mmCIF file of C-alpha atoms in Angstrom:
data_model
loop_
_atom_site.group_PDB
_atom_site.id
_atom_site.type_symbol
_atom_site.label_atom_id
_atom_site.label_comp_id
_atom_site.label_asym_id
_atom_site.label_seq_id
_atom_site.Cartn_x
_atom_site.Cartn_y
_atom_site.Cartn_z
ATOM 1 C CA PHE A 1 -159.313 -57.411 55.173
ATOM 2 C CA SER A 2 -162.835 -55.965 55.306
ATOM 3 C CA LEU A 3 -163.740 -57.389 51.883
ATOM 4 C CA GLU A 4 -162.280 -60.806 52.688
ATOM 5 C CA THR A 5 -164.177 -60.972 55.983
ATOM 6 C CA GLN A 6 -167.567 -59.824 54.658
ATOM 7 C CA THR A 7 -167.521 -61.976 51.525
ATOM 8 C CA SER A 8 -165.964 -65.002 53.271
ATOM 9 C CA ILE A 9 -163.460 -65.587 50.478
ATOM 10 C CA GLY A 10 -160.664 -66.510 52.889
ATOM 11 C CA TYR A 11 -157.498 -64.759 54.010
ATOM 12 C CA GLY A 12 -154.970 -66.799 52.016
ATOM 13 C CA PHE A 13 -151.697 -67.139 53.901
ATOM 14 C CA ARG A 14 -152.918 -64.590 56.490
ATOM 15 C CA SER A 15 -155.231 -65.550 59.355
ATOM 16 C CA VAL A 16 -156.558 -64.158 62.623
ATOM 17 C CA THR A 17 -155.182 -65.865 65.717
ATOM 18 C CA GLU A 18 -155.920 -65.703 69.435
ATOM 19 C CA SER A 19 -152.709 -63.794 69.965
ATOM 20 C CA CYS A 20 -154.314 -60.695 68.433
ATOM 21 C CA PRO A 21 -157.598 -59.891 70.286
ATOM 22 C CA LEU A 22 -157.992 -56.631 68.368
ATOM 23 C CA ALA A 23 -158.162 -58.524 65.077
ATOM 24 C CA VAL A 24 -160.782 -60.884 66.517
ATOM 25 C CA MET A 25 -162.934 -57.923 67.562
ATOM 26 C CA ALA A 26 -162.496 -56.407 64.107
ATOM 27 C CA VAL A 27 -163.744 -59.632 62.485
ATOM 28 C CA ILE A 28 -166.816 -59.731 64.757
ATOM 29 C CA LEU A 29 -167.595 -56.077 64.091
ATOM 30 C CA GLN A 30 -167.150 -56.560 60.349
ATOM 31 C CA CYS A 31 -169.535 -59.550 60.362
ATOM 32 C CA ILE A 32 -172.219 -57.531 62.177
ATOM 33 C CA VAL A 33 -171.822 -54.563 59.835
ATOM 34 C CA GLY A 34 -171.914 -56.911 56.845
ATOM 35 C CA CYS A 35 -175.206 -58.462 58.008
ATOM 36 C CA ILE A 36 -176.743 -55.001 58.456
ATOM 37 C CA ILE A 37 -175.624 -53.927 54.976
ATOM 38 C CA ASP A 38 -177.031 -57.119 53.429
ATOM 39 C CA ALA A 39 -180.358 -56.605 55.219
ATOM 40 C CA PHE A 40 -180.655 -53.022 53.930
ATOM 41 C CA ILE A 41 -179.829 -54.062 50.365
ATOM 42 C CA ILE A 42 -182.323 -56.949 50.377
ATOM 43 C CA GLY A 43 -185.003 -54.722 51.926
ATOM 44 C CA ALA A 44 -184.449 -52.007 49.332
ATOM 45 C CA VAL A 45 -184.682 -54.519 46.478
ATOM 46 C CA MET A 46 -187.856 -56.095 47.884
ATOM 47 C CA ALA A 47 -189.480 -52.696 48.438
ATOM 48 C CA LYS A 48 -188.634 -51.715 44.870
ATOM 49 C CA MET A 49 -190.099 -54.932 43.490
ATOM 50 C CA ALA A 50 -193.289 -54.624 45.545
ATOM 51 C CA LYS A 51 -193.783 -50.928 44.895
ATOM 52 C CA PRO A 52 -197.379 -49.799 45.553
ATOM 53 C CA LYS A 53 -197.289 -47.947 42.243
ATOM 54 C CA LYS A 54 -197.348 -51.302 40.466
ATOM 55 C CA ARG A 55 -200.326 -52.305 42.617
ATOM 56 C CA ASN A 56 -202.273 -49.304 41.341
ATOM 57 C CA ASP A 57 -202.217 -50.764 37.832
ATOM 58 C CA THR A 58 -204.396 -53.650 39.052
ATOM 59 C CA LEU A 59 -207.042 -51.419 40.669
ATOM 60 C CA VAL A 60 -209.586 -50.199 38.132
ATOM 61 C CA PHE A 61 -212.462 -47.734 38.069
ATOM 62 C CA SER A 62 -215.369 -47.822 35.654
ATOM 63 C CA ASP A 63 -215.041 -45.515 32.661
ATOM 64 C CA THR A 64 -218.269 -43.743 33.581
ATOM 65 C CA ALA A 65 -220.469 -43.030 36.575
ATOM 66 C CA VAL A 66 -224.241 -43.469 36.450
ATOM 67 C CA VAL A 67 -227.285 -41.875 38.067
ATOM 68 C CA ALA A 68 -230.307 -44.087 38.734
ATOM 69 C CA LEU A 69 -232.768 -45.092 41.417
ATOM 70 C CA ARG A 70 -231.646 -47.506 44.105
ATOM 71 C CA ASP A 71 -233.971 -48.458 46.959
ATOM 72 C CA GLY A 72 -236.322 -45.713 45.819
ATOM 73 C CA LYS A 73 -233.674 -42.981 46.075
ATOM 74 C CA LEU A 74 -231.778 -41.183 43.343
ATOM 75 C CA CYS A 75 -228.109 -42.182 43.576
ATOM 76 C CA MET A 76 -224.847 -41.608 41.769
ATOM 77 C CA MET A 77 -222.829 -44.797 41.333
ATOM 78 C CA TRP A 78 -219.482 -45.935 39.973
ATOM 79 C CA ARG A 79 -217.638 -49.224 40.062
ATOM 80 C CA VAL A 80 -214.228 -50.300 41.397
ATOM 81 C CA GLY A 81 -212.449 -53.600 40.880
ATOM 82 C CA ASN A 82 -209.319 -55.522 41.866
ATOM 83 C CA LEU A 83 -207.609 -57.519 39.102
ATOM 84 C CA ARG A 84 -205.292 -59.414 41.465
ATOM 85 C CA LYS A 85 -206.109 -62.392 43.650
ATOM 86 C CA SER A 86 -204.359 -60.803 46.643
ATOM 87 C CA HIS A 87 -206.589 -58.660 48.828
ATOM 88 C CA LEU A 88 -206.384 -54.944 49.476
ATOM 89 C CA VAL A 89 -206.431 -54.640 53.270
ATOM 90 C CA GLU A 90 -208.555 -51.906 54.916
ATOM 91 C CA ALA A 91 -209.811 -50.720 51.528
ATOM 92 C CA HIS A 92 -211.971 -47.605 51.678
ATOM 93 C CA VAL A 93 -213.229 -45.011 49.222
ATOM 94 C CA ARG A 94 -213.649 -41.239 49.223
ATOM 95 C CA ALA A 95 -215.055 -38.792 46.711
ATOM 96 C CA HIS A 96 -214.878 -35.043 46.154
ATOM 97 C CA VAL A 97 -216.575 -32.584 43.831
ATOM 98 C CA LEU A 98 -214.368 -29.947 42.212
ATOM 99 C CA LYS A 99 -216.213 -26.951 40.852
ATOM 100 C CA PRO A 100 -215.689 -23.167 40.663
ATOM 101 C CA ARG A 101 -217.665 -21.185 43.217
ATOM 102 C CA VAL A 102 -218.199 -17.567 44.172
ATOM 103 C CA THR A 103 -218.661 -16.916 47.900
ATOM 104 C CA PRO A 104 -221.320 -14.497 49.219
ATOM 105 C CA GLU A 105 -218.464 -12.033 49.788
ATOM 106 C CA GLY A 106 -217.566 -12.134 46.092
ATOM 107 C CA GLU A 107 -214.425 -14.266 46.425
ATOM 108 C CA PHE A 108 -213.856 -16.569 43.430
ATOM 109 C CA LEU A 109 -212.711 -20.120 44.233
ATOM 110 C CA PRO A 110 -211.568 -21.754 40.964
ATOM 111 C CA LEU A 111 -211.355 -25.267 42.441
ATOM 112 C CA ASP A 112 -213.753 -25.459 45.358
ATOM 113 C CA ASN A 113 -213.466 -28.894 46.966
ATOM 114 C CA GLU A 114 -216.588 -30.428 48.491
ATOM 115 C CA ASP A 115 -216.683 -33.884 50.044
ATOM 116 C CA ILE A 116 -219.558 -36.167 49.059
ATOM 117 C CA ASN A 117 -220.848 -38.922 51.301
ATOM 118 C CA VAL A 118 -220.235 -42.475 50.071
ATOM 119 C CA GLY A 119 -221.278 -44.202 53.282
ATOM 120 C CA PHE A 120 -218.929 -42.787 55.904
ATOM 121 C CA ASP A 121 -221.719 -42.589 58.493
ATOM 122 C CA THR A 122 -222.838 -46.178 57.957
ATOM 123 C CA GLY A 123 -219.422 -47.734 57.255
ATOM 124 C CA THR A 124 -220.223 -48.684 53.671
ATOM 125 C CA ASP A 125 -217.251 -46.619 52.496
ATOM 126 C CA ARG A 126 -215.065 -49.522 53.714
ATOM 127 C CA ILE A 127 -215.253 -52.250 51.110
ATOM 128 C CA PHE A 128 -214.250 -55.908 50.814
ATOM 129 C CA LEU A 129 -212.822 -55.977 47.309
ATOM 130 C CA VAL A 130 -213.029 -59.677 46.428
ATOM 131 C CA SER A 131 -215.218 -58.802 43.443
ATOM 132 C CA PRO A 132 -216.123 -55.517 41.712
ATOM 133 C CA VAL A 133 -218.025 -53.210 44.048
ATOM 134 C CA THR A 134 -220.460 -50.459 43.092
ATOM 135 C CA ILE A 135 -219.909 -47.329 45.174
ATOM 136 C CA VAL A 136 -223.155 -45.490 45.931
ATOM 137 C CA HIS A 137 -223.630 -41.819 46.737
ATOM 138 C CA GLU A 138 -227.186 -41.042 47.780
ATOM 139 C CA ILE A 139 -228.298 -37.702 46.341
ATOM 140 C CA ASN A 140 -230.033 -36.128 49.333
ATOM 141 C CA SER A 141 -230.322 -32.627 50.764
ATOM 142 C CA GLU A 142 -226.648 -32.689 51.812
ATOM 143 C CA SER A 143 -225.425 -33.662 48.348
ATOM 144 C CA PRO A 144 -224.054 -31.048 45.920
ATOM 145 C CA PHE A 145 -226.184 -32.731 43.224
ATOM 146 C CA PHE A 146 -229.475 -32.240 45.092
ATOM 147 C CA ASP A 147 -230.663 -29.409 42.820
ATOM 148 C CA MET A 148 -229.335 -30.913 39.581
ATOM 149 C CA ASP A 149 -231.581 -32.554 37.031
ATOM 150 C CA ARG A 150 -230.434 -34.390 33.919
ATOM 151 C CA ARG A 151 -230.252 -31.319 31.721
ATOM 152 C CA SER A 152 -228.331 -29.147 34.186
ATOM 153 C CA LEU A 153 -225.827 -31.949 34.766
ATOM 154 C CA GLU A 154 -225.198 -32.464 31.054
ATOM 155 C CA VAL A 155 -224.470 -28.772 30.412
ATOM 156 C CA ASP A 156 -222.235 -28.289 33.471
ATOM 157 C CA ALA A 157 -218.799 -28.298 31.828
ATOM 158 C CA GLU A 158 -216.936 -27.195 34.985
ATOM 159 C CA LEU A 159 -217.979 -30.073 37.229
ATOM 160 C CA GLU A 160 -215.575 -32.908 38.069
ATOM 161 C CA VAL A 161 -216.001 -35.747 40.562
ATOM 162 C CA VAL A 162 -212.701 -37.104 41.929
ATOM 163 C CA VAL A 163 -212.879 -40.626 43.381
ATOM 164 C CA ILE A 164 -210.174 -42.169 45.559
ATOM 165 C CA LEU A 165 -209.519 -45.764 46.618
ATOM 166 C CA GLU A 166 -207.043 -46.385 49.452
ATOM 167 C CA GLY A 167 -205.802 -49.527 51.150
ATOM 168 C CA MET A 168 -202.777 -51.537 52.237
ATOM 169 C CA VAL A 169 -200.944 -54.010 50.014
ATOM 170 C CA GLU A 170 -201.350 -57.438 51.565
ATOM 171 C CA ALA A 171 -197.763 -58.574 50.938
ATOM 172 C CA THR A 172 -195.908 -55.488 52.202
ATOM 173 C CA ALA A 173 -198.471 -53.601 54.360
ATOM 174 C CA MET A 174 -197.598 -50.464 52.386
ATOM 175 C CA THR A 175 -200.376 -47.959 51.747
ATOM 176 C CA THR A 176 -201.448 -47.486 48.152
ATOM 177 C CA GLN A 177 -203.850 -44.963 46.671
ATOM 178 C CA CYS A 178 -205.595 -45.091 43.317
ATOM 179 C CA ARG A 179 -207.503 -42.133 41.863
ATOM 180 C CA SER A 180 -209.825 -41.400 38.982
ATOM 181 C CA SER A 181 -212.308 -38.694 38.047
ATOM 182 C CA TYR A 182 -215.524 -38.177 36.130
ATOM 183 C CA LEU A 183 -216.478 -35.092 34.169
ATOM 184 C CA ALA A 184 -220.132 -34.161 33.773
ATOM 185 C CA SER A 185 -220.086 -35.729 30.294
ATOM 186 C CA GLU A 186 -218.944 -39.026 31.860
ATOM 187 C CA ILE A 187 -221.840 -39.177 34.334
ATOM 188 C CA LEU A 188 -224.675 -41.016 32.576
ATOM 189 C CA TRP A 189 -228.177 -40.244 33.793
ATOM 190 C CA GLY A 190 -230.748 -43.033 33.741
ATOM 191 C CA ARG A 191 -228.354 -45.944 33.316
ATOM 192 C CA ARG A 192 -227.147 -48.843 35.445
ATOM 193 C CA PHE A 193 -224.085 -51.099 35.366
ATOM 194 C CA GLU A 194 -224.242 -54.522 33.771
ATOM 195 C CA PRO A 195 -223.809 -57.446 36.207
ATOM 196 C CA VAL A 196 -220.279 -58.875 36.343
ATOM 197 C CA LEU A 197 -220.684 -61.547 39.034
ATOM 198 C CA PHE A 198 -222.220 -64.836 37.915
ATOM 199 C CA GLU A 199 -222.822 -68.113 39.720
ATOM 200 C CA ARG A 200 -221.161 -71.081 38.030
ATOM 201 C CA LYS A 201 -222.039 -74.437 39.614
ATOM 202 C CA ASN A 202 -220.603 -74.186 43.145
ATOM 203 C CA CYS A 203 -218.591 -70.991 42.721
ATOM 204 C CA TYR A 204 -218.854 -67.388 41.611
ATOM 205 C CA GLN A 205 -217.159 -66.047 38.501
ATOM 206 C CA VAL A 206 -216.333 -62.425 37.662
ATOM 207 C CA ASP A 207 -216.474 -61.415 34.008
ATOM 208 C CA TYR A 208 -214.564 -58.148 33.577
ATOM 209 C CA THR A 209 -215.704 -57.777 29.974
ATOM 210 C CA PHE A 210 -218.912 -56.240 31.392
ATOM 211 C CA PHE A 211 -217.093 -54.062 33.938
ATOM 212 C CA HIS A 212 -217.523 -50.761 32.064
ATOM 213 C CA GLN A 213 -220.807 -51.562 30.320
ATOM 214 C CA THR A 214 -224.132 -49.959 31.267
ATOM 215 C CA TYR A 215 -227.740 -50.310 30.194
ATOM 216 C CA GLU A 216 -230.579 -47.794 30.096
ATOM 217 C CA ILE A 217 -233.286 -47.531 32.774
ATOM 218 C CA PRO A 218 -236.250 -45.736 31.131
ATOM 219 C CA SER A 219 -238.098 -45.398 34.454
ATOM 220 C CA THR A 220 -235.416 -43.126 35.938
ATOM 221 C CA PRO A 221 -236.906 -39.681 36.680
ATOM 222 C CA MET A 222 -235.320 -36.824 34.744
ATOM 223 C CA CYS A 223 -235.967 -34.294 37.520
ATOM 224 C CA SER A 224 -233.605 -33.425 40.359
ATOM 225 C CA ALA A 225 -233.556 -35.280 43.664
ATOM 226 C CA LYS A 226 -235.008 -32.166 45.292
ATOM 227 C CA GLU A 227 -237.987 -32.157 42.936
ATOM 228 C CA LEU A 228 -238.402 -35.917 43.344
ATOM 229 C CA ALA A 229 -238.488 -35.589 47.138
ATOM 230 C CA LYS A 230 -241.073 -32.812 46.816
ATOM 231 C CA GLN A 231 -243.278 -34.979 44.595
ATOM 232 C CA LYS A 232 -243.071 -37.888 47.039
ATOM 233 C CA PHE A 233 -243.957 -35.556 49.907
ATOM 234 C CA ILE A 234 -247.022 -34.268 48.037
ATOM 235 C CA GLN A 235 -248.150 -37.803 47.218
ATOM 236 C CA SER A 236 -247.709 -38.962 50.805
ATOM 237 C CA SER A 237 -249.613 -35.915 52.059
ATOM 238 C CA ARG A 238 -252.512 -36.662 49.731
ATOM 239 C CA SER A 239 -252.554 -40.288 50.830
ATOM 240 C CA SER A 240 -252.583 -39.250 54.474
ATOM 241 C CA PHE A 241 -255.376 -36.750 53.805
ATOM 242 C CA CYS A 242 -257.488 -39.367 52.084
#
C-alpha cells in the first residue's frame, strides 16, 4: 500500500473510499512522507554533484612566488586565478609562515605558525576574482621576512609559506577553501609576473599561458627590507640636512 501510494502506480482492484477515514489519512500521510523523502534524495544528489571539492580544481595558484619592488617597497607576491566563469562570492586570502623556532625559554616549536599581512587592515585581502589577481605582502617591520635578504632566503630550507583562498560557491552558497604553499626555493627574488590580462578591441582577454611565467627585474635590491629602509632613511636625512 505504501509503495503503491508513493509511486502512484495505482491500487488495482483495491481503492480507498470515504467509508474508511483511516485509510484516507494514511494516504495523505504517505504522500507527505513521500515528498519529504524525494526532497532529501534530490538535495543529496545535487549537493554531491556541486561538491566544493570539484570547485577547488578550478582555483589555481602560481607555481612560484616572487619578491620585487612595488610602489617603492619590497613585497612578496603570488598569483591566484579562477578558471570558471562563475564567480567566487566573498573571496578572501590568508597566508601563514611555517618555520621552526626556539623560544627564549628554550622550548622548540617545530612548526611555528606566524600570520603574514596580505591587506587585512586595508581590505585588499578581499578580492574580486574575475581575472587573475596578484596577492601582495608588503615586507615591513612587522613581516617575518624583514631581516631576510636574497642569500638568506635561498639557503633557508625550513621555511614554508602557506597560502589560502576561501569563498562561497555561487551556485550552492557552500564554502570552499583552496590551499597551496611555497618553499624558500620556490620564492624567486628579483622577478615579476608576466601580464595575463590584455585588451582586445572592446573587451579584456585573459591568457592563462602566461599565468605561471615570470621575468627578471635587475633593479631589485638584493639586501633585506630592513637594510633598504635604513638606506632610504639615511638618504632622506642627508637631503633634509642639505
